[in-house]
Short mmCIF file of C-alpha atoms in Angstrom, two decimals:
data_model
loop_
_atom_site.label_atom_id
_atom_site.label_comp_id
_atom_site.label_asym_id
_atom_site.label_seq_id
_atom_site.Cartn_x
_atom_site.Cartn_y
_atom_site.Cartn_z
CA MET F 1 0.01 -0.20 -0.02
CA ARG F 2 2.99 2.36 0.92
CA ILE F 3 4.13 1.81 -2.99
CA LEU F 4 0.62 2.79 -4.19
CA ALA F 5 0.46 5.71 -2.04
CA GLN F 6 3.96 6.86 -3.11
CA LEU F 7 2.95 6.23 -6.85
CA LEU F 8 -0.26 8.33 -6.41
CA GLU F 9 1.79 11.19 -4.77
CA LEU F 10 4.18 10.89 -7.82
CA TRP F 11 1.36 11.20 -10.24
CA LYS F 12 -0.18 14.43 -8.39
CA GLN F 13 3.43 16.00 -8.47
CA LEU F 14 3.25 15.47 -12.56
CA GLY F 15 2.00 18.36 -14.78
CA ILE F 16 -0.53 17.77 -17.17
CA ASN F 17 1.72 17.18 -20.25
CA GLN F 18 3.63 14.94 -18.19
CA LYS F 19 0.78 13.20 -17.51
CA ILE F 20 -0.54 12.86 -21.15
CA SER F 21 2.84 11.61 -22.13
CA LEU F 22 2.88 8.93 -19.48
CA VAL F 23 -0.51 7.73 -20.44
CA LEU F 24 0.08 7.55 -24.28
CA ALA F 25 3.55 5.85 -23.64
CA THR F 26 1.72 3.45 -21.50
CA LEU F 27 -1.03 2.68 -23.78
CA VAL F 28 1.68 2.24 -26.64
CA VAL F 29 3.44 -0.28 -24.55
CA VAL F 30 0.53 -2.13 -23.43
CA ALA F 31 -0.93 -2.45 -27.10
CA ALA F 32 2.55 -3.66 -28.33
CA MET F 33 2.76 -6.05 -25.77
CA ALA F 34 -0.80 -7.45 -26.49
CA GLY F 35 -0.13 -7.59 -29.99
CA MET F 36 3.14 -9.51 -29.49
CA LEU F 37 1.12 -11.91 -26.99
CA VAL F 38 -1.46 -12.62 -30.00
CA TRP F 39 0.89 -12.85 -32.33
CA SER F 40 3.27 -15.46 -30.57
CA SER F 41 -0.13 -17.19 -29.19
CA ARG F 42 -1.33 -17.85 -32.93
CA PRO F 43 0.14 -20.78 -34.78
CA ASP F 44 2.59 -20.87 -37.68
CA MET F 45 0.22 -21.98 -40.53
CA GLN F 46 2.06 -23.43 -43.73
CA LEU F 47 0.54 -24.88 -46.89
CA LEU F 48 -0.59 -28.56 -46.65
CA TYR F 49 -2.02 -28.58 -50.19
CA GLY F 50 -3.10 -26.21 -52.83
CA ARG F 51 -5.51 -26.15 -55.78
CA LEU F 52 -7.32 -29.03 -54.54
CA ASP F 53 -10.63 -30.40 -56.26
CA PRO F 54 -13.59 -30.00 -54.13
CA LYS F 55 -14.27 -33.33 -53.25
CA ASP F 56 -10.49 -33.92 -52.16
CA ALA F 57 -10.80 -30.54 -50.18
CA GLY F 58 -14.02 -31.62 -48.24
CA ASP F 59 -12.52 -35.20 -47.47
CA ILE F 60 -9.27 -33.38 -46.15
CA VAL F 61 -11.21 -31.10 -43.87
CA ALA F 62 -13.38 -33.84 -42.61
CA ALA F 63 -10.18 -35.75 -41.46
CA LEU F 64 -8.80 -32.83 -39.71
CA ASP F 65 -11.82 -32.33 -38.02
CA ALA F 66 -11.75 -35.66 -36.70
CA GLN F 67 -8.39 -35.63 -35.54
CA GLY F 68 -8.83 -32.06 -34.13
CA ILE F 69 -6.03 -30.32 -35.94
CA PRO F 70 -6.35 -26.54 -36.69
CA TYR F 71 -6.79 -25.55 -40.31
CA GLN F 72 -7.33 -22.41 -42.36
CA LEU F 73 -8.97 -22.43 -45.82
CA THR F 74 -7.88 -19.88 -48.56
CA GLY F 75 -8.31 -19.68 -52.31
CA GLY F 76 -12.17 -20.16 -52.31
CA GLY F 77 -11.61 -23.28 -50.21
CA THR F 78 -9.15 -24.94 -52.45
CA THR F 79 -5.78 -24.15 -50.26
CA ILE F 80 -5.53 -25.75 -46.61
CA HIS F 81 -3.17 -24.43 -44.12
CA VAL F 82 -2.09 -26.31 -40.88
CA PRO F 83 0.39 -25.51 -38.15
CA ARG F 84 3.96 -25.89 -39.44
CA GLU F 85 4.99 -28.49 -36.77
CA GLN F 86 2.21 -30.88 -38.06
CA VAL F 87 2.55 -30.60 -41.96
CA TYR F 88 4.55 -33.56 -42.65
CA LYS F 89 2.80 -35.76 -40.25
CA VAL F 90 -0.73 -34.92 -41.75
CA ARG F 91 0.50 -35.17 -45.21
CA MET F 92 1.87 -38.80 -44.33
CA ASP F 93 -1.22 -39.74 -42.83
CA LEU F 94 -3.67 -38.43 -45.37
CA ALA F 95 -1.45 -40.06 -48.23
CA SER F 96 -1.99 -43.49 -46.16
CA ARG F 97 -5.65 -43.03 -46.57
CA GLY F 98 -5.26 -42.16 -50.24
CA MET F 99 -5.93 -38.56 -49.81
CA PRO F 100 -6.11 -36.33 -52.02
CA SER F 101 -6.83 -38.29 -55.01
CA GLY F 102 -6.69 -35.77 -57.46
CA GLY F 103 -10.53 -35.82 -57.96
CA SER F 104 -10.41 -39.14 -60.04
CA VAL F 105 -9.30 -42.47 -59.50
CA GLY F 106 -5.69 -43.32 -60.42
CA PHE F 107 -3.82 -46.77 -60.16
CA GLU F 108 -4.59 -46.96 -56.57
CA ILE F 109 -7.63 -48.80 -57.61
CA PHE F 110 -5.70 -51.95 -57.81
CA ASP F 111 -4.26 -51.71 -54.49
CA ARG F 112 -7.44 -53.33 -53.06
CA GLY F 113 -7.63 -57.07 -54.10
CA ASN F 114 -10.76 -57.81 -56.08
CA PHE F 115 -11.23 -61.19 -56.95
CA GLY F 116 -14.22 -62.85 -58.81
CA ILE F 117 -14.79 -59.74 -60.76
CA SER F 118 -15.23 -60.00 -64.69
CA ASP F 119 -12.90 -59.15 -67.48
CA PHE F 120 -15.24 -55.96 -68.46
CA VAL F 121 -14.86 -54.63 -64.98
CA GLN F 122 -11.16 -55.28 -65.11
CA ARG F 123 -10.71 -53.38 -68.10
CA THR F 124 -13.02 -50.47 -67.18
CA ASN F 125 -11.07 -50.16 -64.13
CA TYR F 126 -8.05 -49.80 -65.89
CA LEU F 127 -9.10 -47.41 -68.32
CA ARG F 128 -10.53 -45.15 -65.44
CA ALA F 129 -6.94 -45.74 -63.87
CA ILE F 130 -5.33 -44.20 -67.18
CA GLN F 131 -7.75 -41.30 -67.24
CA GLY F 132 -7.04 -40.43 -63.50
CA GLU F 133 -3.53 -40.44 -63.85
CA LEU F 134 -3.47 -38.53 -67.05
CA GLY F 135 -5.66 -35.93 -65.46
CA ARG F 136 -3.43 -35.38 -62.61
CA THR F 137 -0.36 -35.16 -64.73
CA ILE F 138 -1.81 -32.74 -67.07
CA SER F 139 -3.08 -30.74 -64.00
CA GLN F 140 0.55 -30.07 -63.02
CA LEU F 141 1.57 -27.97 -66.23
CA ASP F 142 1.52 -24.25 -65.89
CA GLY F 143 -1.50 -22.63 -66.74
CA VAL F 144 -3.80 -25.60 -66.31
CA ARG F 145 -6.01 -25.40 -62.96
CA ALA F 146 -7.59 -28.83 -63.43
CA ALA F 147 -7.67 -31.52 -66.36
CA ARG F 148 -10.16 -34.34 -67.08
CA VAL F 149 -9.50 -37.17 -69.75
CA MET F 150 -11.95 -39.26 -71.57
CA VAL F 151 -10.20 -42.36 -73.57
CA VAL F 152 -12.10 -44.73 -75.89
CA MET F 153 -10.44 -47.94 -76.76
CA PRO F 154 -12.06 -50.06 -79.05
CA GLU F 155 -12.92 -53.57 -77.63
CA ASN F 156 -10.95 -56.51 -78.66
CA ARG F 157 -12.62 -59.26 -80.52
CA LEU F 158 -11.11 -62.25 -81.51
CA LEU F 159 -13.28 -63.31 -84.53
CA VAL F 160 -14.81 -59.92 -85.78
CA THR F 161 -12.21 -57.04 -86.36
CA ASP F 162 -12.99 -53.61 -87.78
CA ALA F 163 -9.92 -52.06 -89.29
CA GLY F 164 -11.37 -48.68 -89.23
CA ARG F 165 -11.76 -48.41 -85.64
CA ARG F 166 -9.00 -46.78 -83.58
CA SER F 167 -8.37 -45.32 -80.25
CA THR F 168 -9.46 -41.56 -79.45
CA ALA F 169 -9.10 -39.36 -76.46
CA SER F 170 -10.66 -36.18 -75.54
CA VAL F 171 -9.03 -33.84 -72.72
CA LEU F 172 -11.01 -30.98 -71.11
CA VAL F 173 -8.70 -28.31 -69.20
CA ASP F 174 -9.55 -25.53 -66.94
CA THR F 175 -7.14 -22.87 -67.55
CA GLY F 176 -8.90 -20.12 -65.44
CA GLY F 177 -9.98 -18.03 -68.19
CA ASN F 178 -6.24 -17.62 -69.70
CA ARG F 179 -5.20 -18.91 -72.96
CA LEU F 180 -3.10 -22.11 -73.02
CA ALA F 181 0.12 -21.81 -75.06
CA THR F 182 0.35 -23.62 -78.45
CA GLU F 183 3.32 -25.65 -76.91
CA ALA F 184 1.33 -26.68 -73.82
CA VAL F 185 -1.40 -27.90 -76.00
CA ASN F 186 1.14 -30.05 -78.26
CA SER F 187 2.75 -31.24 -75.30
CA ILE F 188 -0.91 -32.49 -73.65
CA ARG F 189 -1.60 -34.26 -77.05
CA SER F 190 1.74 -35.87 -76.94
CA LEU F 191 1.53 -36.93 -73.41
CA VAL F 192 -1.87 -38.60 -73.95
CA ALA F 193 -0.98 -40.20 -77.15
CA ASN F 194 2.19 -41.86 -75.88
CA ALA F 195 0.12 -43.19 -72.51
CA VAL F 196 -2.50 -44.92 -74.57
CA GLU F 197 -1.62 -47.97 -76.88
CA GLY F 198 -2.28 -47.60 -80.25
CA LEU F 199 -3.43 -43.84 -79.93
CA LYS F 200 -2.17 -41.24 -82.54
CA ILE F 201 -1.56 -37.96 -81.66
CA ASP F 202 -4.03 -36.48 -84.02
CA ASP F 203 -6.77 -38.30 -82.59
CA VAL F 204 -6.63 -36.43 -79.17
CA VAL F 205 -8.65 -33.34 -78.90
CA VAL F 206 -8.18 -30.57 -76.47
CA VAL F 207 -10.85 -28.44 -75.17
CA ASP F 208 -10.79 -25.54 -72.72
CA ASN F 209 -13.50 -24.67 -70.17
CA ARG F 210 -14.66 -22.04 -72.56
CA GLY F 211 -15.47 -24.32 -75.27
CA ASN F 212 -12.43 -23.78 -77.77
CA VAL F 213 -11.10 -26.58 -79.33
CA LEU F 214 -7.23 -25.79 -78.81
CA SER F 215 -5.74 -28.86 -80.87
CA GLU F 216 -7.76 -27.94 -84.00
CA GLU F 217 -4.74 -26.07 -85.61
CA LEU F 218 -2.23 -28.57 -84.62
CA ARG F 219 -3.63 -31.68 -86.38
CA SER F 220 -1.91 -32.66 -89.40
CA ASP F 221 -4.46 -34.01 -91.41
CA SER F 222 -6.90 -31.50 -91.32
CA PRO F 223 -6.80 -29.82 -94.95
CA ALA F 224 -7.43 -26.02 -95.23
CA ALA F 225 -7.33 -24.53 -98.71
CA GLY F 226 -5.26 -27.40 -100.03
CA LEU F 227 -2.59 -27.52 -97.20
CA THR F 228 -2.63 -29.37 -93.85
CA ALA F 229 -2.16 -27.44 -90.69
CA GLY F 230 1.17 -28.73 -90.41
CA GLN F 231 2.20 -27.32 -93.97
CA ILE F 232 0.53 -23.76 -93.14
CA ARG F 233 2.52 -23.42 -89.78
CA ALA F 234 6.01 -24.59 -91.92
CA ARG F 235 5.26 -21.93 -94.34
CA LYS F 236 4.25 -19.27 -92.10
CA GLY F 237 7.34 -19.73 -89.94
CA LEU F 238 9.61 -19.66 -93.04
CA GLU F 239 7.94 -16.55 -94.23
CA ASP F 240 8.14 -14.66 -90.52
CA TYR F 241 11.83 -15.91 -90.53
CA PHE F 242 12.69 -14.16 -93.57
CA GLY F 243 10.50 -11.16 -92.79
CA ARG F 244 12.08 -10.57 -89.42
CA LYS F 245 15.62 -11.18 -91.02
CA VAL F 246 15.34 -8.39 -93.58
CA GLU F 247 13.26 -5.89 -91.30
CA SER F 248 15.88 -6.12 -88.60
CA MET F 249 18.57 -5.56 -91.23
CA LEU F 250 16.50 -2.43 -92.75
CA SER F 251 15.77 -1.30 -89.27
CA SER F 252 19.53 -0.98 -88.18
CA VAL F 253 20.27 0.93 -91.53
CA LEU F 254 17.19 3.26 -91.91
CA GLY F 255 16.02 3.47 -88.05
CA PRO F 256 13.51 1.74 -86.33
CA GLY F 257 10.11 1.63 -87.83
CA ASN F 258 11.24 2.71 -90.98
CA ALA F 259 10.88 -0.35 -93.23
CA VAL F 260 7.77 -2.61 -93.50
CA VAL F 261 8.92 -6.32 -95.10
CA ARG F 262 6.32 -8.93 -96.18
CA VAL F 263 8.04 -12.13 -97.52
CA SER F 264 5.98 -14.88 -99.72
CA VAL F 265 7.56 -18.57 -99.79
CA ASP F 266 6.21 -21.07 -102.19
CA VAL F 267 7.07 -24.45 -100.52
CA ASP F 268 7.02 -27.82 -102.46
CA THR F 269 4.64 -30.09 -100.19
CA THR F 270 4.85 -33.11 -102.31
CA ALA F 271 6.91 -36.09 -101.39
CA SER F 272 8.02 -38.78 -103.93
CA THR F 273 10.44 -41.54 -104.26
CA VAL F 274 12.24 -42.12 -107.59
CA VAL F 275 14.32 -45.39 -108.24
CA GLU F 276 16.49 -45.12 -111.46
CA GLU F 277 18.40 -47.87 -112.92
CA ARG F 278 21.24 -46.95 -115.67
CA TYR F 279 23.19 -49.58 -117.70
CA ASP F 280 26.47 -48.41 -119.62
CA PRO F 281 26.85 -50.69 -122.66
CA GLU F 282 30.25 -49.42 -123.45
CA SER F 283 31.60 -50.71 -120.11
CA GLN F 284 31.65 -54.65 -120.21
CA VAL F 285 33.08 -56.82 -117.20
CA LEU F 286 34.12 -60.44 -117.72
CA ARG F 287 31.76 -62.07 -115.37
CA SER F 288 32.78 -65.79 -115.86
CA SER F 289 34.60 -67.98 -118.59
CA THR F 290 33.72 -71.63 -119.24
CA VAL F 291 36.13 -74.08 -121.25
CA THR F 292 34.76 -77.43 -122.41
CA GLU F 293 37.10 -80.32 -124.06
CA ASP F 294 35.49 -83.71 -125.35
CA SER F 295 38.11 -86.47 -126.89
CA ASN F 296 36.74 -89.71 -128.12
CA VAL F 297 38.94 -92.40 -129.30
CA SER F 298 37.49 -95.79 -130.18
CA SER F 299 39.08 -99.15 -132.06
CA GLU F 300 37.72 -102.25 -133.09
CA THR F 301 39.67 -105.64 -134.51
CA ARG F 302 37.91 -108.96 -135.58
CA ASP F 303 39.41 -112.47 -135.59
CA THR F 304 39.91 -113.96 -139.23
CA ARG F 305 39.63 -117.36 -138.39
CA VAL F 306 36.20 -118.89 -138.83
CA VAL F 307 34.93 -122.24 -136.92
CA GLY F 308 31.49 -123.81 -136.90
CA ALA F 309 29.10 -124.42 -139.74
CA THR F 310 29.57 -120.79 -140.87
CA ALA F 311 32.92 -121.93 -142.36
CA ASN F 312 31.04 -124.46 -144.44
CA THR F 313 28.28 -122.20 -145.83
CA PRO F 314 29.09 -120.85 -149.07
CA THR F 315 28.51 -116.92 -149.63
CA ALA F 316 26.87 -114.98 -152.20
CA GLN F 317 30.03 -115.18 -154.09
CA GLY F 318 30.25 -118.80 -153.66
CA THR F 319 33.09 -118.58 -151.18
CA ALA F 320 32.94 -119.98 -147.91
CA PRO F 321 33.82 -116.94 -145.28
CA GLY F 322 36.66 -119.08 -144.07
CA ALA F 323 37.88 -120.33 -147.29
CA GLU F 324 41.23 -119.75 -148.33
CA GLY F 325 41.12 -116.38 -150.60
CA ALA F 326 38.47 -114.61 -148.41
CA GLY F 327 40.49 -112.85 -146.42
CA ALA F 328 40.39 -111.23 -142.64
CA GLY F 329 37.22 -109.29 -141.40
CA PRO F 330 37.95 -105.23 -141.40
CA THR F 331 39.33 -103.41 -138.18
CA THR F 332 37.61 -100.19 -137.16
CA SER F 333 39.43 -97.36 -135.40
CA SER F 334 38.06 -93.67 -134.67
CA GLN F 335 39.40 -90.48 -132.86
CA GLN F 336 37.44 -87.66 -131.99
CA LYS F 337 38.33 -84.27 -130.20
CA ARG F 338 36.27 -81.02 -129.33
CA THR F 339 36.97 -78.08 -127.53
CA SER F 340 34.31 -75.61 -126.52
CA LYS F 341 34.62 -71.88 -124.61
CA THR F 342 31.95 -69.70 -123.04
CA GLU F 343 32.62 -66.34 -121.74
CA ALA F 344 29.68 -64.27 -120.04
CA TYR F 345 30.07 -60.47 -119.69
CA GLU F 346 28.32 -58.31 -117.18
CA ILE F 347 27.24 -54.71 -118.28
CA ALA F 348 27.61 -51.91 -115.60
CA ARG F 349 24.46 -50.99 -113.90
CA SER F 350 23.79 -48.48 -111.25
CA THR F 351 20.69 -48.25 -109.29
CA ILE F 352 19.98 -44.61 -107.87
CA ASN F 353 17.07 -44.18 -105.26
CA THR F 354 15.71 -40.78 -104.81
CA VAL F 355 13.76 -39.74 -102.01
CA LYS F 356 12.12 -36.13 -102.13
CA ASN F 357 10.71 -34.82 -98.90
CA PRO F 358 8.44 -32.29 -98.48
CA GLY F 359 9.57 -28.46 -97.55
CA GLU F 360 11.82 -27.44 -100.47
CA ILE F 361 11.53 -23.91 -101.38
CA ARG F 362 10.72 -23.19 -104.87
CA ARG F 363 10.01 -19.47 -105.11
CA ILE F 364 10.68 -16.59 -102.63
CA SER F 365 9.28 -13.20 -103.14
CA ALA F 366 9.40 -10.13 -100.97
CA ALA F 367 7.59 -6.82 -100.70
CA VAL F 368 9.40 -3.98 -99.12
CA PHE F 369 8.13 -0.26 -98.07
CA VAL F 370 10.79 1.76 -96.81
CA ALA F 371 9.92 5.44 -95.36
CA MET F 372 11.31 8.72 -96.83
CA ARG F 373 13.75 10.80 -95.20
CA ALA F 374 12.22 12.96 -92.92
CA THR F 375 13.58 16.08 -91.23
CA GLY F 376 11.85 18.31 -88.51
CA SER F 377 8.84 17.44 -86.47
CA GLY F 378 5.17 18.37 -86.25
CA ASP F 379 4.18 20.96 -88.74
CA ALA F 380 7.84 21.57 -89.80
CA ARG F 381 8.25 18.08 -90.77
CA GLN F 382 9.46 17.72 -94.38
CA THR F 383 10.41 14.67 -96.47
CA GLN F 384 12.95 13.77 -99.13
CA PRO F 385 13.10 10.82 -101.56
CA ARG F 386 15.96 8.87 -102.12
CA THR F 387 17.76 8.53 -105.54
CA ALA F 388 17.49 5.57 -107.84
CA ASP F 389 20.99 4.22 -106.83
CA GLU F 390 20.21 4.14 -103.26
CA MET F 391 16.95 2.35 -103.73
CA GLU F 392 18.87 -0.07 -106.17
CA ASN F 393 21.31 -0.61 -103.32
CA LEU F 394 18.71 -1.32 -101.00
CA ARG F 395 16.77 -3.92 -103.23
CA ARG F 396 20.34 -5.75 -103.63
CA MET F 397 20.81 -5.94 -100.14
CA VAL F 398 17.20 -7.55 -99.54
CA VAL F 399 17.88 -9.74 -102.66
CA THR F 400 21.23 -10.89 -100.83
CA ALA F 401 19.51 -11.51 -97.46
CA LEU F 402 16.81 -13.50 -98.83
CA GLY F 403 19.40 -15.54 -101.08
CA VAL F 404 17.21 -14.92 -104.33
CA PRO F 405 18.62 -15.69 -107.55
CA ALA F 406 19.56 -12.84 -109.78
CA SER F 407 18.86 -14.91 -112.89
CA GLY F 408 17.14 -17.80 -114.16
CA ALA F 409 13.41 -18.91 -114.08
CA GLN F 410 12.90 -16.32 -111.46
CA PRO F 411 14.80 -12.96 -111.84
CA ALA F 412 15.51 -11.07 -108.82
CA ASP F 413 13.88 -8.08 -110.27
CA GLN F 414 10.54 -9.61 -110.32
CA ALA F 415 11.09 -11.58 -106.77
CA VAL F 416 11.90 -8.48 -104.72
CA THR F 417 9.81 -5.21 -105.10
CA ILE F 418 11.01 -2.19 -103.03
CA GLN F 419 9.19 0.97 -103.06
CA GLU F 420 9.67 4.44 -100.81
CA VAL F 421 6.40 6.04 -99.33
CA ASP F 422 5.79 8.66 -96.68
CA PHE F 423 4.75 6.91 -93.80
CA ALA F 424 1.82 7.90 -91.57
CA PRO F 425 2.96 9.55 -88.39
CA ASP F 426 2.37 7.48 -85.36
CA PRO F 427 -0.96 8.40 -83.63
CA PHE F 428 0.14 7.17 -80.25
CA ALA F 429 3.52 9.13 -80.52
CA ASP F 430 2.44 12.13 -78.66
CA GLN F 431 0.62 10.15 -76.23
CA THR F 432 3.60 7.80 -75.64
CA VAL F 433 5.60 11.14 -74.91
CA GLU F 434 2.79 12.43 -72.45
CA MET F 435 2.54 9.24 -70.68
CA ALA F 436 6.44 9.22 -70.34
CA LYS F 437 6.19 12.80 -68.64
CA ASP F 438 3.28 11.52 -66.39
CA ALA F 439 5.00 8.64 -65.32
CA LYS F 440 7.95 10.79 -64.55
CA MET F 441 5.85 13.20 -62.61
CA ARG F 442 4.18 10.36 -61.00
CA ASN F 443 7.51 9.24 -59.70
CA TRP F 444 8.78 12.64 -58.56
CA PHE F 445 5.50 13.00 -56.66
CA ASP F 446 5.85 9.49 -55.25
CA ILE F 447 9.60 10.67 -54.03
CA GLY F 448 8.37 13.76 -52.56
CA ARG F 449 5.47 12.21 -50.58
CA ASN F 450 7.78 9.92 -49.07
CA ALA F 451 10.01 12.82 -48.14
CA LEU F 452 7.39 14.84 -46.81
CA ALA F 453 6.21 12.18 -44.67
CA ILE F 454 9.75 11.72 -43.37
CA VAL F 455 10.00 15.54 -42.60
CA VAL F 456 6.46 15.19 -40.75
CA ALA F 457 7.35 12.44 -38.68
CA ILE F 458 10.94 14.03 -37.78
CA GLY F 459 9.05 17.46 -37.12
CA ALA F 460 6.51 15.83 -34.84
CA LEU F 461 9.33 14.20 -32.98
CA LEU F 462 11.31 17.23 -32.56
CA TYR F 463 8.02 19.31 -31.30
CA PHE F 464 7.30 16.55 -28.77
CA VAL F 465 10.83 16.52 -27.45
CA ARG F 466 10.71 20.59 -27.09
CA LEU F 467 7.30 20.46 -25.41
CA LEU F 468 8.65 17.95 -22.68
CA LYS F 469 11.73 20.15 -22.18
CA ASN F 470 9.69 23.28 -21.81
CA SER F 471 7.15 21.74 -19.51
CA LYS F 472 7.41 22.94 -16.06
CA ALA F 473 6.19 21.28 -12.75
CA GLU F 474 3.13 22.93 -11.02
CA ALA F 475 3.99 24.45 -7.69
CA ILE F 476 3.59 21.64 -4.78
CA SER F 477 2.58 22.75 -1.46
CA LEU F 478 4.77 21.19 1.07
CA GLU F 479 2.87 19.30 3.69
CA VAL F 480 4.11 17.25 6.67
CA TYR F 481 2.46 15.45 9.40
CA ASN F 482 3.20 16.71 12.73
CA PRO F 483 5.45 14.79 14.89
CA ALA F 484 3.96 12.52 17.37
CA GLY F 485 2.17 14.41 20.11
CA ALA F 486 2.02 17.62 18.12
CA GLY F 487 -1.84 17.24 17.22
CA ALA F 488 -3.49 15.17 14.41
CA GLY F 489 -3.52 16.27 10.50
CA PRO F 490 -0.95 17.68 8.06
CA ARG F 491 0.78 21.04 8.43
CA LYS F 492 1.57 23.32 5.36
CA ILE F 493 5.20 24.79 5.56
CA ASP F 494 5.63 28.18 3.70
CA LEU F 495 9.33 28.54 2.64
CA GLU F 496 8.47 32.31 1.78
CA GLY F 497 6.91 32.93 5.40
CA GLY F 498 10.14 32.03 6.99
CA SER F 499 8.56 29.40 9.16
CA VAL F 500 10.62 26.61 8.60
CA THR F 501 12.57 25.29 11.22
CA PRO F 502 15.52 22.65 11.22
CA GLU F 503 13.43 20.45 13.03
CA LEU F 504 10.57 20.71 10.34
CA LEU F 505 12.99 20.56 7.65
CA ASN F 506 14.56 17.43 8.62
CA GLU F 507 11.14 15.97 9.29
CA LEU F 508 9.66 16.89 5.85
CA ILE F 509 13.22 15.43 4.14
CA LYS F 510 12.42 11.92 5.94
CA GLN F 511 8.66 11.91 5.06
CA LYS F 512 8.65 13.48 1.44
CA PRO F 513 12.32 13.83 0.12
CA ASP F 514 11.13 14.08 -3.60
CA ASN F 515 8.68 17.15 -2.88
CA VAL F 516 11.48 18.81 -1.03
CA GLY F 517 13.70 18.46 -3.88
CA ILE F 518 11.26 20.05 -6.19
CA THR F 519 10.18 22.70 -3.85
CA LEU F 520 13.77 23.78 -2.61
CA LYS F 521 14.42 23.92 -6.76
CA GLN F 522 11.45 26.40 -7.54
CA TRP F 523 12.49 28.47 -4.32
CA MET F 524 15.89 28.85 -5.60
CA SER F 525 15.00 29.51 -9.18
CA ALA F 526 12.39 32.27 -7.59
CA GLU F 527 15.58 33.74 -5.49
CA GLN F 528 17.67 34.10 -8.66
CA LYS F 529 14.97 35.87 -10.48
#
């Protein structure tokens, strides 16, 4: 109680400015301590899952409520935050329960054993798993908030087959109202086509949530004006390449915005294969030589003696064969020799197989507009045309940059046309200058505003310090309790009245030393004045 009494006496001794300053300082300190206490008592929330499907978000929230884990929902209920120290534990716990599932069923459908199911159900589950996994994968791409994949695969039949039936797929992507890049659409088509057996990339259709068919321009089998989409893209790419090439060169010479170039490229889109065989009769090569030799030698000799009945039988001439004077039988001898030679010659033959791929540039032409020389600006602007030699030099530069032949079936004079005209003034040039000035003024205004805030803060601080220095304590009357036995109640002591005795002063110093110090200081100041 004595401490409270002393504090109350100290409060009474302060001036009005000191009391206000002390109250404000106390309120600031209390507010700061309360804010720190509230901030430190709040759990540090960290992202658990983001961009969730509504079904997954509902399942996760139900699981967190069942476990009594605090959470915060942001992003329209698609983002969940939990305390930092429980993030990884909660993720592992939810993963063991198969959450989040990505809004679709994936290959986890086969984690549970299903005995006795039919082949049709098994095939349907496999198709659902592929669709779910593809949808989850596509949702990971930048610019895709959610995706759903529908795959149609022809039924396998043992006896009846339809060669015209093929697998197809449709992909619905939620882009949040933004336009998906062509490269991203092509990557989605490639991803789905390579994940499904027998699916071609042109049989994958990509549609956004606004109903736009994003893959129509990427199909290579959709003819448009006699050309496929792939051929049109290739031709457009070549024209843009040559146009930028020439326009950047002229912009460096004539200045930015002083040249407009449009290039037309005629591309051969036919593909052919030519097989050619050539024979050279003048060039003969001995391929084989065969030599055959036949030799036949025969000799026959008969015995001249005749025995038996034949010897007694007369011949037509009346002479017996074995009679005297008939002579011996003839002896035959033959000898034959034959030699043959066969030579085979091969005529030189060459086979040329020529494969012609589409994409050959058959003709290239360009139309170039260059601006006249201009001097001055505004109403004082004047133009001056270039000479014929200067225009010819510019045309030659364009011809050389494009690689157009200077002679032959396509003369360079007809392939490149260059013309000098007076370009219309840019209607946004003045607005651009004004916008630059406004931006500069806004920049200076922001700098001045920040500087003024700093100056005002410093001035307020200095004024407050000066106010504290100039504040004076109010005059405090000195009161002292009478010593014991001297009567009850306090007694005022007037320093100016001269009624101060050493005894009373000692008693006053014992009871209220702070008041004595302040009063003596005021008394000494008054005496000096």
